[in-house]
Short mmCIF file of C-alpha atoms and ligand atoms in Angstrom, two decimals:
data_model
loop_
_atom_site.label_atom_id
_atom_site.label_comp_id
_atom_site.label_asym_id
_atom_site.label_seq_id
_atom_site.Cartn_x
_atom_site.Cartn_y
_atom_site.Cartn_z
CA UNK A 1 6.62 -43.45 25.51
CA UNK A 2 5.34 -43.35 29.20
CA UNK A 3 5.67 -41.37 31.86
CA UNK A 4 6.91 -38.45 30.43
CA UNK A 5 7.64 -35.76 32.50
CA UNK A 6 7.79 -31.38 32.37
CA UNK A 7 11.60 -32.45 31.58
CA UNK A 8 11.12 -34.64 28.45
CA UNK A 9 7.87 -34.42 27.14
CA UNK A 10 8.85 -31.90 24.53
CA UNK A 11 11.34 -34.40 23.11
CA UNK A 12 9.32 -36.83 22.98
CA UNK A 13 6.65 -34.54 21.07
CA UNK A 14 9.26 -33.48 18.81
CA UNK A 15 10.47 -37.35 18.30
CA UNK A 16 7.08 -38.55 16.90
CA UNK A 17 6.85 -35.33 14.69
CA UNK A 18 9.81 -36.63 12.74
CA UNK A 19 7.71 -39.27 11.21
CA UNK A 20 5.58 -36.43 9.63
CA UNK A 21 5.58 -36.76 5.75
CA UNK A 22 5.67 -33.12 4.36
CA UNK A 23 9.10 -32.32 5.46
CA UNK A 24 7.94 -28.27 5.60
CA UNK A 25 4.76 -29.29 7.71
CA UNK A 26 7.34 -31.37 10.00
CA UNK A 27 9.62 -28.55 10.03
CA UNK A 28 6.69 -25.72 10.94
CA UNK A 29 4.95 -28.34 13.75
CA UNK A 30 8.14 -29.24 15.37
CA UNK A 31 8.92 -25.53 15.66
CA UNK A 32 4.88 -24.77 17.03
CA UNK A 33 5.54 -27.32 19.28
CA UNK A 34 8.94 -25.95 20.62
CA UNK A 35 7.36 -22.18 20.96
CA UNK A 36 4.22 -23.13 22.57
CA UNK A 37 5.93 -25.75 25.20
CA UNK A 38 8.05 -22.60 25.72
CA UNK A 39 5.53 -20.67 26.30
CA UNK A 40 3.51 -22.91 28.49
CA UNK A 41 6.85 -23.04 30.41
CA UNK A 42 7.24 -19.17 30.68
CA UNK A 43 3.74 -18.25 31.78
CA UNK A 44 3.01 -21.29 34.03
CA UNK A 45 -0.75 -20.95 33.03
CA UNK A 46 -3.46 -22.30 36.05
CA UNK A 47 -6.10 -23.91 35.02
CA UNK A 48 -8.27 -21.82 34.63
CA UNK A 49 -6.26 -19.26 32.65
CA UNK A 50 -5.60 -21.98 29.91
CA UNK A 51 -9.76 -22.59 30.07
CA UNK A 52 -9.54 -19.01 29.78
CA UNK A 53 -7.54 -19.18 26.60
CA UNK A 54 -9.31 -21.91 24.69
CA UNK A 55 -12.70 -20.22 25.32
CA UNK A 56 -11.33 -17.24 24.19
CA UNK A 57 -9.84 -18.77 20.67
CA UNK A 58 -13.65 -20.78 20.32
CA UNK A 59 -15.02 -17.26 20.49
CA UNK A 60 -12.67 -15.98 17.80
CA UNK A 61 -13.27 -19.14 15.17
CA UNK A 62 -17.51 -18.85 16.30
CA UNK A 63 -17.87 -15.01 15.48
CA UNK A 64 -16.20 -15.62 12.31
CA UNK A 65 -18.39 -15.83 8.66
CA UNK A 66 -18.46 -14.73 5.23
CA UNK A 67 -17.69 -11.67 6.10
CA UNK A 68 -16.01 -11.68 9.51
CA UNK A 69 -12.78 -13.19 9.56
CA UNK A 70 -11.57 -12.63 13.77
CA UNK A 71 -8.32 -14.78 13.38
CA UNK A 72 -7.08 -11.96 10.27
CA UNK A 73 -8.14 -9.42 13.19
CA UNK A 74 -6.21 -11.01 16.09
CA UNK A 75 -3.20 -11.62 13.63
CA UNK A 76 -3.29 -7.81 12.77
CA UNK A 77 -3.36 -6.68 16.27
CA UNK A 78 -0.64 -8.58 17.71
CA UNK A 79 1.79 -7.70 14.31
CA UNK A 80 2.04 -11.31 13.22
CA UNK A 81 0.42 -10.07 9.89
CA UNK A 82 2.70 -7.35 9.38
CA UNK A 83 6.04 -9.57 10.60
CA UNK A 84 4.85 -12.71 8.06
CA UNK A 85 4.43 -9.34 5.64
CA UNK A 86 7.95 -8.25 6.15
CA UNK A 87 9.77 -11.58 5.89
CA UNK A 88 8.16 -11.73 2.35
CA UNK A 89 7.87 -8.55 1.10
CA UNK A 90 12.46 -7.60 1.75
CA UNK A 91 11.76 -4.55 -0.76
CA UNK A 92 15.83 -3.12 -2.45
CA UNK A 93 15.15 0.77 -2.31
CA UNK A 94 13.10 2.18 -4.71
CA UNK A 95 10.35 -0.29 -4.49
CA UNK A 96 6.86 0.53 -3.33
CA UNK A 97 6.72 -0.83 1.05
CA UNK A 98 3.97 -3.43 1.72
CA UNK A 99 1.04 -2.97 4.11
CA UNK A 100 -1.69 -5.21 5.84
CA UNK A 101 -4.40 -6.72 3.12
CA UNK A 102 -6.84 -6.21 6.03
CA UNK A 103 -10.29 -8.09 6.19
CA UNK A 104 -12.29 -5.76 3.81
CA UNK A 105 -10.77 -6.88 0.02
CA UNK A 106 -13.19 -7.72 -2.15
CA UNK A 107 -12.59 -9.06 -6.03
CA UNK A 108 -14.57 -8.23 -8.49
CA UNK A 109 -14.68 -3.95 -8.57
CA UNK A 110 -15.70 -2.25 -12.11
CA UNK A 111 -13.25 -1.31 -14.18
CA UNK A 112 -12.96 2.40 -14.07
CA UNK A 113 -11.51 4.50 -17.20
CA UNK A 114 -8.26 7.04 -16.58
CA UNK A 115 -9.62 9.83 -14.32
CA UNK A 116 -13.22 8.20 -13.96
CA UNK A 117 -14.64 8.15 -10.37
CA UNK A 118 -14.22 5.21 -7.76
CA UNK A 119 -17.19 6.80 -5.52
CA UNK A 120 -20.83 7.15 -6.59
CA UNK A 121 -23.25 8.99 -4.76
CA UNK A 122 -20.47 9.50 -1.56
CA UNK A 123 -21.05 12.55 0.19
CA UNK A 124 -17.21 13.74 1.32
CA UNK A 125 -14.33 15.90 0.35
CA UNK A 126 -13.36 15.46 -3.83
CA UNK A 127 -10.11 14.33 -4.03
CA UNK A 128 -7.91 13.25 -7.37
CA UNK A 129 -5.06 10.33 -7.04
CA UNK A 130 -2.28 10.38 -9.75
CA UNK A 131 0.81 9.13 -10.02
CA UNK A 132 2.53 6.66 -12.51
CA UNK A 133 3.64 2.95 -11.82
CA UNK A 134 7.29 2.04 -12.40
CA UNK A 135 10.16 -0.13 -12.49
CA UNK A 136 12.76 1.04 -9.26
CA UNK A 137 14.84 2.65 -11.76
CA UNK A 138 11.98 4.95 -13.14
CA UNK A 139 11.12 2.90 -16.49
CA UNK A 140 7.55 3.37 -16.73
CA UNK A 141 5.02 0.34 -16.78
CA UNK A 142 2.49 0.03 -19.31
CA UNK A 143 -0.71 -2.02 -18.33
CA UNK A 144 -0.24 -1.97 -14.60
CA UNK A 145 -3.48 -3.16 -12.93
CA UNK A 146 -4.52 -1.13 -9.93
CA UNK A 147 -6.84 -2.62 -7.67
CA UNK A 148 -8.17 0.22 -5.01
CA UNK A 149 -10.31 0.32 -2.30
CA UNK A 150 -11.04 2.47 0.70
CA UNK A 151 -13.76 3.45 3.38
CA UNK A 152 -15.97 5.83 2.74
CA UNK A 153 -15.74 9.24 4.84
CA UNK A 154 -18.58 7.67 7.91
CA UNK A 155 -15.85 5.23 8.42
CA UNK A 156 -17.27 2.54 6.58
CA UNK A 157 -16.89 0.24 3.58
CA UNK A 158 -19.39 -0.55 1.73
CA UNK A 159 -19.67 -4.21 2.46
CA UNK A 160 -20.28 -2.82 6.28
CA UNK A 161 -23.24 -0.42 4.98
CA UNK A 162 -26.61 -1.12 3.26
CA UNK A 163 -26.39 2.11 2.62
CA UNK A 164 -23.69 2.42 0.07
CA UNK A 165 -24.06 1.77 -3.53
CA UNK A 166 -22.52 -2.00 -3.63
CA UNK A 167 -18.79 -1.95 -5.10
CA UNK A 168 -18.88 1.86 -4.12
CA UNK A 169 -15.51 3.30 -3.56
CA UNK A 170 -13.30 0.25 -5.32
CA UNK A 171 -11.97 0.12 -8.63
CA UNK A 172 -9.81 -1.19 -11.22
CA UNK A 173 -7.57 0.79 -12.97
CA UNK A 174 -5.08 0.54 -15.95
CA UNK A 175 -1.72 2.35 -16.31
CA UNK A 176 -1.64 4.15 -19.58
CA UNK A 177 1.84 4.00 -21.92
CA UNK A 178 3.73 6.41 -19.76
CA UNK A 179 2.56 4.10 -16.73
CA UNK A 180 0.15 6.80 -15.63
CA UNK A 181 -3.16 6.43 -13.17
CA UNK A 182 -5.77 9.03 -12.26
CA UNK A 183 -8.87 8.87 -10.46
CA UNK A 184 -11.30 10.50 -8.47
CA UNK A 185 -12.89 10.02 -5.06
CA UNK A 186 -13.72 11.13 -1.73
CA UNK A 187 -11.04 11.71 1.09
CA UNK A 188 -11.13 8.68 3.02
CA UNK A 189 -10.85 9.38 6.61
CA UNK A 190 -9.53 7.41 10.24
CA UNK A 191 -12.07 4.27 11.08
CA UNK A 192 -12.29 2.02 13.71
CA UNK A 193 -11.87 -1.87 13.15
CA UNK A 194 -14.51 -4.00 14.60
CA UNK A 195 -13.97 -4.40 18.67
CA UNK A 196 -17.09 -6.32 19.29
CA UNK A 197 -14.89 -9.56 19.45
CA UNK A 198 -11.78 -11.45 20.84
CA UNK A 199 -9.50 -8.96 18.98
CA UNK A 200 -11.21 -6.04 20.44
CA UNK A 201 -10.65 -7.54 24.01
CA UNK A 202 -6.69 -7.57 23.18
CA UNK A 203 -6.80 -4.42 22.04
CA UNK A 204 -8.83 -2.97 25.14
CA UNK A 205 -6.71 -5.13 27.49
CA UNK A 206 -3.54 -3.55 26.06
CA UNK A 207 -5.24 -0.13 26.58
CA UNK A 208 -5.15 0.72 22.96
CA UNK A 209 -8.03 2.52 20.72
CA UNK A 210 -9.23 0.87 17.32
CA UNK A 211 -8.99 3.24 14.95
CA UNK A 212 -6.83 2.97 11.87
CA UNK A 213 -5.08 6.29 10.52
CA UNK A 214 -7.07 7.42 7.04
CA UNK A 215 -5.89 5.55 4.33
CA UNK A 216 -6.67 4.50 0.56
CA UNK A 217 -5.73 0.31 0.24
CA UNK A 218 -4.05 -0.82 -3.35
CA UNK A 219 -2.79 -3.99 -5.10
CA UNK A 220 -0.85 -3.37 -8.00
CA UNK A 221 0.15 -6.53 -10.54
CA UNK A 222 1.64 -6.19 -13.54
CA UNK A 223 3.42 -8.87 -15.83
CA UNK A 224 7.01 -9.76 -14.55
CA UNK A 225 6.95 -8.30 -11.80
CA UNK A 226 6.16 -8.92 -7.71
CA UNK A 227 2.39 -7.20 -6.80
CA UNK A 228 2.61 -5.00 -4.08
CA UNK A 229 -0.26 -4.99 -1.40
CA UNK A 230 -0.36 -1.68 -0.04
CA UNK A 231 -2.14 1.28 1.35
CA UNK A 232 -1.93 5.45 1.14
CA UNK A 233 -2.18 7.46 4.40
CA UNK A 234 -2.78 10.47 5.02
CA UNK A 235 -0.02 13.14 6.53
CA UNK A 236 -0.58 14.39 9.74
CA UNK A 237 -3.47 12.01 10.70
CA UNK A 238 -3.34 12.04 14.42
CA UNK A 239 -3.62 7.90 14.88
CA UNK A 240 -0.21 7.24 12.55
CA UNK A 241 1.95 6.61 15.24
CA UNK A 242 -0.46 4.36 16.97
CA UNK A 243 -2.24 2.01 13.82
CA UNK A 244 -3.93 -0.86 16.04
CA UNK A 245 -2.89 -3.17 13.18
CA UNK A 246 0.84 -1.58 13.18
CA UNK A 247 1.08 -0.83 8.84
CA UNK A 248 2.14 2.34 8.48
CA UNK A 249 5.28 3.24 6.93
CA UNK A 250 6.90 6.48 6.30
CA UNK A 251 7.20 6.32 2.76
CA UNK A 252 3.53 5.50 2.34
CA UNK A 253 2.51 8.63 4.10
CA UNK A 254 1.26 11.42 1.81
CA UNK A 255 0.52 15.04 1.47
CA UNK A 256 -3.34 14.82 0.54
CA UNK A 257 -2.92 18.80 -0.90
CA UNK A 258 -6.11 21.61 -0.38
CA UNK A 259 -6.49 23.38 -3.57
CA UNK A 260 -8.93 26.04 -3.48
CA UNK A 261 -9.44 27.36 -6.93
CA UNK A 262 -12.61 27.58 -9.14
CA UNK A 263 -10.39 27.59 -12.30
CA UNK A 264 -8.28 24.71 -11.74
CA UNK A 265 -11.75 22.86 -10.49
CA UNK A 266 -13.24 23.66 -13.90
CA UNK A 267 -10.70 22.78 -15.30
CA UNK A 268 -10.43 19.35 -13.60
CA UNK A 269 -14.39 19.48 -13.51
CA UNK A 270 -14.32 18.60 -10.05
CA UNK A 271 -16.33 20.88 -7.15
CA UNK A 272 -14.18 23.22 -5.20
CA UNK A 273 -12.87 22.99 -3.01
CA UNK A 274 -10.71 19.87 -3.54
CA UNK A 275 -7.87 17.68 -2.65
CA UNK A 276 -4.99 16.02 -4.80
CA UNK A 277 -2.61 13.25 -4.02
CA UNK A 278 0.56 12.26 -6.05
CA UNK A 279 1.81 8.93 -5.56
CA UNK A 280 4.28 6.97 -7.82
CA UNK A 281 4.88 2.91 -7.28
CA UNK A 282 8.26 1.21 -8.01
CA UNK A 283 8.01 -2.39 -8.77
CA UNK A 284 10.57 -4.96 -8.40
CA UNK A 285 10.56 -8.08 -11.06
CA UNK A 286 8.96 -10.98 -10.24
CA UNK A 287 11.16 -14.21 -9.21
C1 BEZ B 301 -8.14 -2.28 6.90
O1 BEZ B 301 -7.36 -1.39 6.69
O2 BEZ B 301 -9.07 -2.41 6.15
C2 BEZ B 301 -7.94 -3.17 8.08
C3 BEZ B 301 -6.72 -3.75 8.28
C4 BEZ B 301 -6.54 -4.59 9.37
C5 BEZ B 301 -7.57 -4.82 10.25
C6 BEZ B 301 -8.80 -4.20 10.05
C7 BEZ B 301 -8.99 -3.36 8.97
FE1 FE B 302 -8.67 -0.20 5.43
#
C-alpha cells in the first residue's frame, strides 16, 4: 500500500480492517472509519482546526476522575446517549420510556421501608411518590426493586456537596404484593450540569443553557423482565422543551400535585403544606 491518495485511502483503510478478528469490532471500526473519513471530507478541517479538535478531546479524557466522567457529558449533549438509548430501549405501548443514566448513579443506597424517607436532614418542599410497578397489561409485580435518586432542592447531589448527609436523597425500594411503592422526599428542582469543561464549551458554542428540567432518576429490575432506566419530571418546568442532555419524554412528565390540608398531612404525618406524585411503571419481559 503506497501512495495512497484523498481518492483511495479509505479503501485501503477499510481493506486492512478486514483482517480484524472480532468480526463485531471489524464491523464497528470499518464503519468509524467510513464516518470519520466522511467527515474529514465534509468539513475540510485546516490544520489548525483538527489541532483544535484533538486538544479539545485531551481536555475532555484529562478533566475526567472518579467522579467526573466528561466523555458521558459530551455524549449527553450532542444526543448520542439518548440515540444509543433509543435503539435499545424500542418500548411496545404500555411500557415505562427510557431516559439518560446521567453521570451522578451511585450503587449502594440504604434500603428504605414502604413510605420511609429518601431525604434526611434536606431542607425543601415534602413531597410523597406512589405508584405501583406492572406488567404492560396491568398485572401487578411483586418484589420490584426501585433504585431512586435525585438532587437535592440547591441543585445538587450529594456526591457534589460536603454538605449533604452521604447517600442522602437515594434509596432502594421494594414493591409490595399489589406491586405498590411509596416514599417520601423533597421536591427536586431544575440544576445545571457541570460547564466548567469541554462539554460546557459545546453547549455555550451552540448558545444553549445547562440546566436540566427538575426531575427524580429511577432504575427499576425485577425478575423476568427488561430494567428500565428512567427519570420523573416535573409538569410545567420551564427548561422541558430545552433539556441540554435531550431526555425528556412526554409520558414521563408528571403532575407533582399542591395539597394544602392539615388533616390529610396528619394523616400522612407529613408537614403541610405538601406535594404528591402518582406514577405507575409497565415492564416488558426480559429476552
Ligand atoms: C442527570 O440527570 O443527572 C444528568 C444527566 C446527564 C448529564 C448530566 C446530568
Ligand atoms: Fe439528574
Amino acid at each position: 500500500m503506497r501512495n495512497l491518495t484523498e481518492k483511495n485511502l479509505t479503501q485501503a483503510v477499510l481493506k486492512r480492517l478486514e483482517k480484524t478478528s472480532d468480526p463485531r469490532l471489524g464491523q464497528v471500526l470499518s464503519s468509524l472509519v467510513e464516518h470519520l473519513h466522511g467527515f474529514i471530507r465534509d468539513i475540510e478541517p485546516t490544520e489548525a482546526e483538527w489541532e483544535t479538535g484533538i486538544r479539545f478531546l485531551t481536555a475532555a479524557g484529562q478533566i475526567c476522575d472518579d467522579s467526573r466522567q466528561e466523555f458521558i457529558l459530551l455524549s449527553d449533549v450532542l444526543g448520542a446517549t439518548i440515540l444509543a438509548d433509543a435503539i435499545n430501549h424500542r418500548k411496545p405501548q404500555g411500557a415505562t420510556e427510557s431516559s439518560v443514566l446521567g453521570p451522578f448513579y451511585r450503587d449502594g443506597a440504604r434500603q428504605v421501608a414502604t413510605a420511609g424517607s429518601i431525604a434526611e436532614n434536606t431542607p425543601g418542599e415534602p413531597l410523597i411518590v406512589r405508584g405501583r410497578v406492572a406488567t404492560t397489561q396491568g398485572q401487578p409485580i411483586e418484589g420490584a426493586l426501585l433504585d431512586i435518586w435525585q438532587s437535592a432542592p440547591n441543585g445538587l447531589y450529594e456526591n457534589q456537596d460536603s454538605h449533604q448527609p452521604e447517600m442522602n436523597l437515594r434509596g432502594k425500594l421494594l414493591t409490595d404484593g399489589d406491586g405498590r411503592y411509596a416514599f417520601r422526599t423533597v421536591k427536586p428542582e431544575s440544576y445545571p450540569i457541570p460547564n466548567d469543561g469541554p462539554a460546557g464549551k459545546i453547549l455555550e458554542a451552540m448558545g444553549g443553557h445547562n440546566r436540566r428540567p427538575a426531575h427524580i432518576h429511577f432504575i427499576v429490575t425485577a425478575e423476568g423482565y427488561e430494567p428500565v432506566t428512567t427519570q420523573i419530571f416535573v409538569e410545567n418546568d420551564p427548561w422541558l422543551d430545552s433539556d441540554p442532555v435531550f431526555g425528556v419524554k412526554d409520558s414521563l412528565v408528571v403532575d407533582f400535585v399542591r395539597h394544602h390540608s392539615p388533616e390529610e398531612a396528619a394523616q400522612l404525618q407529613i408537614p403541610n403544606p405538601f406535594y404528591t406524585v402518582d406514577y405507575d411503571f409497565g415492564m416488558v419481559p426480559a429476552g
